[in-house]
């Protein structure tokens, strides 16, 4: 695996490219997920090799997503039962996904998501919006544990392997299968995303794929974007989140289709 070595001028140039974009990515990600669609190409534009892109992005995301998670927790928009169980699954899934990412090409999985994503988008646009207690009231404790764990495991594996769109898929999973509204789904998704980020970060930092001179300033900008975005989402409610998420899904589909083609 190639590791990029930059002098001070190169680091400054990379930060000037990356930092404004990860601020925007953090703002969008805290609302509807999908910030990786902006952050990942930003690192690539700065000239980082792919494994450095993944590792540095995970280090940055770990801090930025934690800020958004704190905002959702503070506002009371987290179902802790579902979030904790899903976080355990996400940690395990992300550990597996990131190890695979360090070893093989992800083109096959991207192709699969190009096929799956339009179906998901249809469910998001036309599906019934559930209230914050509607779905969880229908699930027994055992079924809730199983469903939440599977949501976390699958989305965590995707986050560790590829990344962009994982937060969106987490929100969709909590809304469709657990039955939370979009704001509480977003709150749970942030807890789960923190778990997946930490797990993948451990894999990438152990492999020496994090460029700290870029990751640290990027994390500061990401935290600022996540703070403002999560505040905006909590204030404006579920309708905004659903609209932004639809736009993000379209963006994810276009990005994956371009990568595959």
Short mmCIF file of N, CA and C in Angstrom, two decimals, residues 74-159:
data_model
loop_
_atom_site.label_atom_id
_atom_site.label_comp_id
_atom_site.label_asym_id
_atom_site.label_seq_id
_atom_site.Cartn_x
_atom_site.Cartn_y
_atom_site.Cartn_z
N UNK A 74 -28.16 15.47 23.14
CA UNK A 74 -28.56 16.61 23.96
C UNK A 74 -30.02 17.00 23.73
N UNK A 75 -30.48 16.84 22.47
CA UNK A 75 -31.86 17.22 22.13
C UNK A 75 -32.86 16.11 22.48
N UNK A 76 -32.37 14.95 22.91
CA UNK A 76 -33.25 13.84 23.28
C UNK A 76 -33.75 13.03 22.10
N UNK A 77 -33.09 13.16 20.94
CA UNK A 77 -33.55 12.47 19.74
C UNK A 77 -32.74 11.20 19.46
N UNK A 78 -32.62 10.35 20.47
CA UNK A 78 -31.94 9.06 20.32
C UNK A 78 -32.75 7.99 21.03
N UNK A 79 -33.06 6.90 20.33
CA UNK A 79 -33.64 5.72 20.96
C UNK A 79 -32.46 4.84 21.39
N UNK A 80 -32.14 4.87 22.69
CA UNK A 80 -30.90 4.25 23.15
C UNK A 80 -30.88 2.73 22.99
N UNK A 81 -32.02 2.08 23.15
CA UNK A 81 -32.07 0.63 22.99
C UNK A 81 -31.61 0.25 21.58
N UNK A 82 -32.25 0.84 20.58
CA UNK A 82 -31.91 0.53 19.19
C UNK A 82 -30.50 0.98 18.86
N UNK A 83 -30.10 2.16 19.33
CA UNK A 83 -28.79 2.71 18.98
C UNK A 83 -27.64 1.87 19.52
N UNK A 84 -27.74 1.44 20.77
CA UNK A 84 -26.65 0.68 21.38
C UNK A 84 -26.49 -0.69 20.72
N UNK A 85 -27.62 -1.37 20.50
CA UNK A 85 -27.54 -2.69 19.85
C UNK A 85 -26.97 -2.56 18.44
N UNK A 86 -27.45 -1.57 17.69
CA UNK A 86 -26.96 -1.36 16.32
C UNK A 86 -25.49 -0.95 16.32
N UNK A 87 -25.07 -0.18 17.32
CA UNK A 87 -23.67 0.24 17.40
C UNK A 87 -22.74 -0.96 17.58
N UNK A 88 -23.18 -1.93 18.35
CA UNK A 88 -22.38 -3.15 18.54
C UNK A 88 -22.22 -3.87 17.21
N UNK A 89 -23.33 -4.01 16.46
CA UNK A 89 -23.26 -4.63 15.14
C UNK A 89 -22.41 -3.82 14.19
N UNK A 90 -22.52 -2.50 14.26
CA UNK A 90 -21.78 -1.63 13.37
C UNK A 90 -20.27 -1.72 13.63
N UNK A 91 -19.88 -1.79 14.88
CA UNK A 91 -18.46 -1.90 15.23
C UNK A 91 -17.86 -3.16 14.62
N UNK A 92 -18.60 -4.27 14.76
CA UNK A 92 -18.13 -5.54 14.21
C UNK A 92 -18.10 -5.52 12.69
N UNK A 93 -19.17 -4.99 12.09
CA UNK A 93 -19.24 -4.93 10.63
C UNK A 93 -18.17 -4.04 10.04
N UNK A 94 -17.92 -2.90 10.65
CA UNK A 94 -16.92 -1.97 10.14
C UNK A 94 -15.51 -2.54 10.26
N UNK A 95 -15.26 -3.29 11.33
CA UNK A 95 -13.95 -3.94 11.48
C UNK A 95 -13.70 -4.90 10.33
N UNK A 96 -14.72 -5.66 9.98
CA UNK A 96 -14.61 -6.60 8.86
C UNK A 96 -14.45 -5.86 7.54
N UNK A 97 -15.32 -4.85 7.32
CA UNK A 97 -15.28 -4.11 6.06
C UNK A 97 -13.96 -3.39 5.84
N UNK A 98 -13.41 -2.77 6.87
CA UNK A 98 -12.16 -2.04 6.71
C UNK A 98 -10.99 -2.98 6.45
N UNK A 99 -11.01 -4.17 7.05
CA UNK A 99 -9.96 -5.14 6.76
C UNK A 99 -10.02 -5.61 5.31
N UNK A 100 -11.23 -5.78 4.81
CA UNK A 100 -11.39 -6.14 3.39
C UNK A 100 -10.89 -5.00 2.50
N UNK A 101 -11.22 -3.75 2.88
CA UNK A 101 -10.81 -2.59 2.10
C UNK A 101 -9.29 -2.47 1.99
N UNK A 102 -8.60 -2.93 3.01
CA UNK A 102 -7.14 -2.88 3.00
C UNK A 102 -6.53 -3.95 2.10
N UNK A 103 -7.38 -4.90 1.63
CA UNK A 103 -6.85 -6.04 0.90
C UNK A 103 -7.38 -6.19 -0.53
N UNK A 104 -8.64 -5.82 -0.80
CA UNK A 104 -9.18 -6.07 -2.13
C UNK A 104 -9.86 -4.83 -2.69
N UNK A 105 -10.15 -4.88 -3.97
CA UNK A 105 -10.85 -3.80 -4.66
C UNK A 105 -12.34 -3.87 -4.35
N UNK A 106 -13.00 -2.67 -4.26
CA UNK A 106 -14.41 -2.61 -3.87
C UNK A 106 -15.35 -2.41 -5.05
N UNK A 107 -14.87 -2.62 -6.28
CA UNK A 107 -15.68 -2.35 -7.47
C UNK A 107 -16.95 -3.20 -7.51
N UNK A 108 -16.86 -4.45 -7.08
CA UNK A 108 -18.03 -5.34 -7.12
C UNK A 108 -19.14 -4.84 -6.20
N UNK A 109 -18.76 -4.39 -4.98
CA UNK A 109 -19.75 -3.89 -4.05
C UNK A 109 -20.38 -2.60 -4.56
N UNK A 110 -19.58 -1.75 -5.21
CA UNK A 110 -20.12 -0.52 -5.78
C UNK A 110 -21.15 -0.84 -6.86
N UNK A 111 -20.85 -1.85 -7.68
CA UNK A 111 -21.80 -2.25 -8.71
C UNK A 111 -23.11 -2.70 -8.10
N UNK A 112 -23.02 -3.46 -6.99
CA UNK A 112 -24.23 -3.92 -6.32
C UNK A 112 -25.07 -2.76 -5.81
N UNK A 113 -24.41 -1.75 -5.27
CA UNK A 113 -25.16 -0.62 -4.75
C UNK A 113 -25.78 0.24 -5.85
N UNK A 114 -25.17 0.26 -7.04
CA UNK A 114 -25.78 0.95 -8.18
C UNK A 114 -27.12 0.31 -8.52
N UNK A 115 -27.21 -1.01 -8.34
CA UNK A 115 -28.46 -1.72 -8.61
C UNK A 115 -29.46 -1.52 -7.47
N UNK A 116 -28.97 -1.57 -6.23
CA UNK A 116 -29.85 -1.51 -5.05
C UNK A 116 -30.38 -0.10 -4.80
N UNK A 117 -29.56 0.92 -5.04
CA UNK A 117 -29.89 2.27 -4.62
C UNK A 117 -31.19 2.83 -5.20
N UNK A 118 -31.49 2.63 -6.50
CA UNK A 118 -32.78 3.15 -7.00
C UNK A 118 -33.98 2.56 -6.26
N UNK A 119 -33.89 1.29 -5.87
CA UNK A 119 -34.97 0.65 -5.12
C UNK A 119 -35.13 1.33 -3.77
N UNK A 120 -33.99 1.59 -3.10
CA UNK A 120 -34.02 2.26 -1.81
C UNK A 120 -34.63 3.65 -1.95
N UNK A 121 -34.25 4.37 -3.00
CA UNK A 121 -34.75 5.72 -3.23
C UNK A 121 -36.27 5.73 -3.37
N UNK A 122 -36.83 4.72 -4.06
CA UNK A 122 -38.28 4.63 -4.24
C UNK A 122 -38.97 4.46 -2.88
N UNK A 123 -38.40 3.60 -2.02
CA UNK A 123 -38.97 3.42 -0.68
C UNK A 123 -38.93 4.72 0.12
N UNK A 124 -37.83 5.46 -0.01
CA UNK A 124 -37.69 6.71 0.75
C UNK A 124 -38.70 7.75 0.28
N UNK A 125 -38.87 7.86 -1.05
CA UNK A 125 -39.74 8.89 -1.61
C UNK A 125 -41.21 8.57 -1.37
N UNK A 126 -41.60 7.30 -1.59
CA UNK A 126 -43.02 6.93 -1.56
C UNK A 126 -43.44 6.16 -0.31
N UNK A 127 -42.46 5.75 0.50
CA UNK A 127 -42.79 4.96 1.68
C UNK A 127 -43.49 5.78 2.74
N UNK A 128 -44.22 5.09 3.61
CA UNK A 128 -44.94 5.74 4.70
C UNK A 128 -43.95 6.22 5.75
N UNK A 129 -44.07 7.49 6.13
CA UNK A 129 -43.22 8.03 7.18
C UNK A 129 -43.76 7.59 8.53
N UNK A 130 -42.93 6.97 9.33
CA UNK A 130 -43.36 6.43 10.61
C UNK A 130 -43.10 7.42 11.75
N UNK A 131 -43.95 7.36 12.75
CA UNK A 131 -43.75 8.19 13.92
C UNK A 131 -42.65 7.66 14.80
N UNK A 132 -42.26 8.44 15.80
CA UNK A 132 -41.09 8.08 16.59
C UNK A 132 -41.29 6.82 17.43
N UNK A 133 -42.54 6.45 17.72
CA UNK A 133 -42.77 5.26 18.54
C UNK A 133 -43.52 4.16 17.79
N UNK A 134 -43.92 4.45 16.56
CA UNK A 134 -44.80 3.53 15.85
C UNK A 134 -44.17 2.16 15.63
N UNK A 135 -42.96 2.15 15.06
CA UNK A 135 -42.34 0.87 14.72
C UNK A 135 -41.82 0.12 15.93
N UNK A 136 -41.21 0.84 16.87
CA UNK A 136 -40.65 0.16 18.03
C UNK A 136 -41.75 -0.47 18.89
N UNK A 137 -42.95 0.13 18.87
CA UNK A 137 -44.05 -0.44 19.64
C UNK A 137 -44.52 -1.77 19.06
N UNK A 138 -44.27 -1.96 17.76
CA UNK A 138 -44.70 -3.19 17.09
C UNK A 138 -43.68 -4.32 17.25
N UNK A 139 -42.48 -4.01 17.71
CA UNK A 139 -41.42 -5.01 17.82
C UNK A 139 -41.27 -5.48 19.26
N UNK A 140 -41.12 -6.79 19.44
CA UNK A 140 -40.77 -7.31 20.75
C UNK A 140 -39.31 -6.93 21.02
N UNK A 141 -38.89 -7.03 22.27
CA UNK A 141 -37.51 -6.69 22.63
C UNK A 141 -36.52 -7.54 21.84
N UNK A 142 -36.84 -8.83 21.68
CA UNK A 142 -35.95 -9.73 20.95
C UNK A 142 -35.84 -9.32 19.48
N UNK A 143 -36.99 -9.04 18.84
CA UNK A 143 -36.98 -8.65 17.44
C UNK A 143 -36.29 -7.31 17.24
N UNK A 144 -36.50 -6.39 18.18
CA UNK A 144 -35.82 -5.10 18.09
C UNK A 144 -34.31 -5.28 18.14
N UNK A 145 -33.85 -6.16 19.03
CA UNK A 145 -32.42 -6.43 19.13
C UNK A 145 -31.87 -7.01 17.83
N UNK A 146 -32.60 -7.96 17.27
CA UNK A 146 -32.15 -8.61 16.03
C UNK A 146 -32.12 -7.62 14.87
N UNK A 147 -33.21 -6.87 14.71
CA UNK A 147 -33.30 -5.91 13.60
C UNK A 147 -32.25 -4.83 13.72
N UNK A 148 -32.10 -4.25 14.90
CA UNK A 148 -31.13 -3.18 15.10
C UNK A 148 -29.71 -3.67 14.88
N UNK A 149 -29.41 -4.89 15.36
CA UNK A 149 -28.07 -5.44 15.17
C UNK A 149 -27.75 -5.64 13.69
N UNK A 150 -28.72 -6.17 12.95
CA UNK A 150 -28.51 -6.40 11.51
C UNK A 150 -28.33 -5.09 10.77
N UNK A 151 -29.15 -4.08 11.10
CA UNK A 151 -28.99 -2.76 10.49
C UNK A 151 -27.58 -2.23 10.73
N UNK A 152 -27.12 -2.34 11.97
CA UNK A 152 -25.78 -1.87 12.31
C UNK A 152 -24.69 -2.68 11.62
N UNK A 153 -24.84 -3.99 11.59
CA UNK A 153 -23.83 -4.87 11.01
C UNK A 153 -23.64 -4.59 9.52
N UNK A 154 -24.74 -4.51 8.78
CA UNK A 154 -24.67 -4.32 7.32
C UNK A 154 -24.14 -2.94 6.97
N UNK A 155 -24.72 -1.91 7.60
CA UNK A 155 -24.28 -0.54 7.28
C UNK A 155 -22.86 -0.30 7.78
N UNK A 156 -22.49 -0.91 8.89
CA UNK A 156 -21.13 -0.78 9.38
C UNK A 156 -20.13 -1.42 8.44
N UNK A 157 -20.46 -2.59 7.90
CA UNK A 157 -19.57 -3.26 6.94
C UNK A 157 -19.38 -2.40 5.69
N UNK A 158 -20.47 -1.81 5.21
CA UNK A 158 -20.38 -0.91 4.05
C UNK A 158 -19.53 0.31 4.39
N UNK A 159 -19.72 0.86 5.59
CA UNK A 159 -18.97 2.05 5.98
C UNK A 159 -17.48 1.75 6.05
#
